[in-house]
Coordinates of C-alpha atoms in Angstrom, one line a residue:
X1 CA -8.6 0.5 -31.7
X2 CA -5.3 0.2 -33.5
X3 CA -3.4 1.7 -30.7
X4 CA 0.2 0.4 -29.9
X5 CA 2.3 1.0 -26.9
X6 CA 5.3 1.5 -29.7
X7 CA 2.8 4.4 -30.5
X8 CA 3.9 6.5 -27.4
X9 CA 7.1 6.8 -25.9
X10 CA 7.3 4.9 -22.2
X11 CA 9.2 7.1 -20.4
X12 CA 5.8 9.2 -21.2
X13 CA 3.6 7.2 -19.7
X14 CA 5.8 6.4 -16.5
X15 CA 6.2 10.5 -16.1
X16 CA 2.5 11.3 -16.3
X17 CA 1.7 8.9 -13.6
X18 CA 4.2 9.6 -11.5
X19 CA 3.4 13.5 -11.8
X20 CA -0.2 12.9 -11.3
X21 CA 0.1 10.8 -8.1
X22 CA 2.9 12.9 -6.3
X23 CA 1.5 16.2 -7.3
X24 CA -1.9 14.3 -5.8
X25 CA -0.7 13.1 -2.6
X26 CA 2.0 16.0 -2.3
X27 CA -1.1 18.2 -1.3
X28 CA -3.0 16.3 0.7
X29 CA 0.4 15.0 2.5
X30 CA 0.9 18.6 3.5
X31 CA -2.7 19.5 3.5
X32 CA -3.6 16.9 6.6
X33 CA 0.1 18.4 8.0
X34 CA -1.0 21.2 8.5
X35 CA -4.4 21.1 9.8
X36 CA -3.1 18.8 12.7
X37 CA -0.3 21.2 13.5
X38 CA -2.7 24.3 13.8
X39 CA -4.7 22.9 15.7
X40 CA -7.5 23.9 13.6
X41 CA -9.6 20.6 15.3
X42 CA -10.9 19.4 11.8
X43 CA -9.4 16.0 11.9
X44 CA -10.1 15.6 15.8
X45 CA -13.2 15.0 17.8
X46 CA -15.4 15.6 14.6
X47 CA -16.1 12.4 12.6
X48 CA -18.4 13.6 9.9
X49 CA -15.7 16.7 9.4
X50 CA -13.2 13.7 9.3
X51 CA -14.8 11.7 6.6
X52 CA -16.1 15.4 4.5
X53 CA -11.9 15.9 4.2
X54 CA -11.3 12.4 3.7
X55 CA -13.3 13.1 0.9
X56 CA -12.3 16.1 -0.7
X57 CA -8.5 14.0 -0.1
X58 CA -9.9 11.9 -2.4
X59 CA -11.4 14.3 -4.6
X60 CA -7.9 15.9 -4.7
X61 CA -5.9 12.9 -5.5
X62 CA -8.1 11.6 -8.5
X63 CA -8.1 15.0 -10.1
X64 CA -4.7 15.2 -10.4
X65 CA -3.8 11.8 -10.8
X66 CA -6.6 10.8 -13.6
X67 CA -5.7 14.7 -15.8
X68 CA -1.9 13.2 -16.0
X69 CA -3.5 9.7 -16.8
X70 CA -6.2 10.8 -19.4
X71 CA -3.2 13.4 -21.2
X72 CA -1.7 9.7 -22.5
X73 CA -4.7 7.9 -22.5
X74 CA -6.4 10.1 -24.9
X75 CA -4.1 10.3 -27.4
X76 CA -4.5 6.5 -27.8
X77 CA -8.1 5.7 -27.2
X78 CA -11.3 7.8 -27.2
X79 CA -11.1 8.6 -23.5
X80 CA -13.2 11.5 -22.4
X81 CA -11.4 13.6 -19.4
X82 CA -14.8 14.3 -17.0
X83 CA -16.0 10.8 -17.7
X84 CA -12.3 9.8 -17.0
X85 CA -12.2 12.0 -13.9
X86 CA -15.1 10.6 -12.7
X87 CA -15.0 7.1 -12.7
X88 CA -11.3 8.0 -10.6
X89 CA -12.9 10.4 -8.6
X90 CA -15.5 7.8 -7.1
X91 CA -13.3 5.1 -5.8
X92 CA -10.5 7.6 -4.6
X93 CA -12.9 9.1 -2.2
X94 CA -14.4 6.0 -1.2
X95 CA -10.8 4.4 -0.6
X96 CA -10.1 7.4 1.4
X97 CA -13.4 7.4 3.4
X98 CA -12.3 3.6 4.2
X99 CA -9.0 4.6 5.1
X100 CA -10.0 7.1 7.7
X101 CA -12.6 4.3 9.4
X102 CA -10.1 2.3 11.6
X103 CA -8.8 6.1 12.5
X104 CA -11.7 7.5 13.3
X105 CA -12.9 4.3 15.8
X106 CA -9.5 4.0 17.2
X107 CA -9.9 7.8 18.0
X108 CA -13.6 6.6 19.5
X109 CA -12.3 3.9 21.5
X110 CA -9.3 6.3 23.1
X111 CA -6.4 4.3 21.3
X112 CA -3.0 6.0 20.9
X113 CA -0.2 3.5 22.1
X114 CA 2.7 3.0 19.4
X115 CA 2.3 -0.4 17.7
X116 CA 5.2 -2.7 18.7
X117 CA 6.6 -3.9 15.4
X118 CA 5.0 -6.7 14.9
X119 CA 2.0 -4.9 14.2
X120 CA 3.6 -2.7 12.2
X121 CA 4.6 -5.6 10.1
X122 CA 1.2 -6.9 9.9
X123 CA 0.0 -3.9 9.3
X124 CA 1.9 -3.4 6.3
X125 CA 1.1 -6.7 4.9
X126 CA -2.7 -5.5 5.4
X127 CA -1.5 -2.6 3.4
X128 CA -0.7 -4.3 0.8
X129 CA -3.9 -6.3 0.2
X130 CA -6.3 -2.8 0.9
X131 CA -4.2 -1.6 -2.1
X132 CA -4.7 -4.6 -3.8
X133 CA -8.7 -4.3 -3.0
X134 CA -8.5 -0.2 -4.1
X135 CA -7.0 -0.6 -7.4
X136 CA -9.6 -3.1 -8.3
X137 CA -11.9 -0.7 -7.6
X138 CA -10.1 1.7 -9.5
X139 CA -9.8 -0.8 -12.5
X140 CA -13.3 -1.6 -12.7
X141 CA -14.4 2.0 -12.5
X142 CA -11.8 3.5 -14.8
X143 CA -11.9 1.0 -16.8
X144 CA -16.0 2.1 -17.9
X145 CA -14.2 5.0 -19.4
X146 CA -12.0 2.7 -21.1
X147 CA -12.8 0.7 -24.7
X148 CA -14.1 -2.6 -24.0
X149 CA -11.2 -4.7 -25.2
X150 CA -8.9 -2.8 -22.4
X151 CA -10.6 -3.6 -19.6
X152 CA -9.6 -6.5 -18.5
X153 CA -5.7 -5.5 -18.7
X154 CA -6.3 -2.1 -16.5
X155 CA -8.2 -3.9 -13.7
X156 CA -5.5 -6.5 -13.2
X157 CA -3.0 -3.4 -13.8
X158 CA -4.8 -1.6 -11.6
X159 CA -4.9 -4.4 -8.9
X160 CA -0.7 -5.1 -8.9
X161 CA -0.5 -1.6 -9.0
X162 CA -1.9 -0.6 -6.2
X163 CA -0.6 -3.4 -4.0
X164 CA 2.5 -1.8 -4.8
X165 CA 2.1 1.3 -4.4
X166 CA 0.0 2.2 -1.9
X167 CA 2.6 0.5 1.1
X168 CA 5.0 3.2 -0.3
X169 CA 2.7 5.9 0.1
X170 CA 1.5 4.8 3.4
X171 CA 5.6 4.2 4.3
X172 CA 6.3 8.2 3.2
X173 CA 4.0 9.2 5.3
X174 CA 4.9 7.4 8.4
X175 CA 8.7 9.2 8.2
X176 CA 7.7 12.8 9.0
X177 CA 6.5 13.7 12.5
X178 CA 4.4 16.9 13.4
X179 CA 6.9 18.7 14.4
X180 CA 8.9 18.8 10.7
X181 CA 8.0 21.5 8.5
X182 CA 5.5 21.9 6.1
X183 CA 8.2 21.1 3.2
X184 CA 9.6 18.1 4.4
X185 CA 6.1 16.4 5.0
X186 CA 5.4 18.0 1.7
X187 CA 8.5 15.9 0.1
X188 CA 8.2 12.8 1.3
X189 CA 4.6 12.7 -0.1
X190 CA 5.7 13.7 -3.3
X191 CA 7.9 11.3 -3.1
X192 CA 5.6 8.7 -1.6
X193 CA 3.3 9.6 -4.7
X194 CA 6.0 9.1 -7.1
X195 CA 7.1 5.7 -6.3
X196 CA 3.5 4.7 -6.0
X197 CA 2.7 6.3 -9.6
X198 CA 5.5 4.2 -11.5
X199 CA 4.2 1.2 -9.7
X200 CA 1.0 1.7 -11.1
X201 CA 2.8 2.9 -14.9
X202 CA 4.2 -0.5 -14.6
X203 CA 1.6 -2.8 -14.4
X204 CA -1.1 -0.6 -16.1
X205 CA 1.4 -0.7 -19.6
X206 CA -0.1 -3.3 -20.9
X207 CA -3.7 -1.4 -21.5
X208 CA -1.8 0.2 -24.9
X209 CA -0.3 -3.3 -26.4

């Protein structure tokens, strides 16, 4: 393709992602916030309405995160946007989906004790391989948007991306409680998003050299 990461300015690339993924989570940080402060009983007692928002979470996320990627992307490779957006939009919602199961059946089974730390710990490390497991889903099906030569560098950019990020997202999101306002949850998840999206800037580099 000819493209060169000297080409594009860095800083450009580690902006855009960042952008994309707190602007992304930001929302639906706030978004689930809310809806569990009203009271509005979408995310309780209702599994199917649990998993149609988990959805449109993940919806949410890839179209912001893959318009920030594709703006940098396309002015280095032939990427289409909707064919972009897709290929994001499919595993975000089904990493979402997945991400909702062990709430949803810890809801079923009447759970709601505090995990000693420990758990927390272990859970964390769990974290850390699910993001592992959703960026290579997000590297094999971005990557179809992608020329063929690429591929191979976004999965595995994709893969050591995510295990980095996502533990930050999921450790943003454990800082607020219910009772904060609206603008604080809605910072940390920006925040949370950031740090995620130059993780994933990082490692996903490579795709331009």
């Amino acid at each position: 393709m000819g493209a060169s990461f000297a080409g594009m300015k860095f800083n450009s690339w580690i902006g855009n992602v960042a952008v994309g993924e707190a602007i992304g989570i930001g929302v639906i940080g706030t978004l689930f916030h809310r809806l569990a402060v009203d009271g509005l009983q979408i995310l309780q007692n209702d599994d199917a309405n649990t998993l149609f928002v988990a959805v449109l979470a993940g919806v949410a996320e890839a179209t912001s995160l893959s318009f920030f990627q594709w703006r940098i992307l396309s002015r280095n490779f032939k990427v289409k946007y909707f064919r972009f957006w897709f290929f994001t939009a499919l595993p975000a919602a089904l990493g979402w989906v997945l991400g909702y199961l062990p709430v949803i059946m810890n809801d079923d089974a009447g759970g709601g004790e505090e995990p000693s730390g420990s758990v927390v710990y272990l859970l964390y490390l769990l974290v850390v391989f699910a993001g592992a497991a959703m960026g290579f889903l997000f590297g094999i099906s971005q990557s179809q948007a992608l020329p063929k030569d690429r591929r191979r560098k976004w999965i595995y950019g994709n893969v050591f991306g995510w295990a980095c990020g996502l533990p930050l997202i999921f450790l943003a999101a454990s800082l607020p409680g219910y009772e904060d306002p609206s603008w604080k949850v809605f910072l940390f998840s920006m925040s949370g998003g950031a740090a995620a999206g130059v993780c994933l800037a990082l490692f996903t580099k490579r795709v331009f050299k």
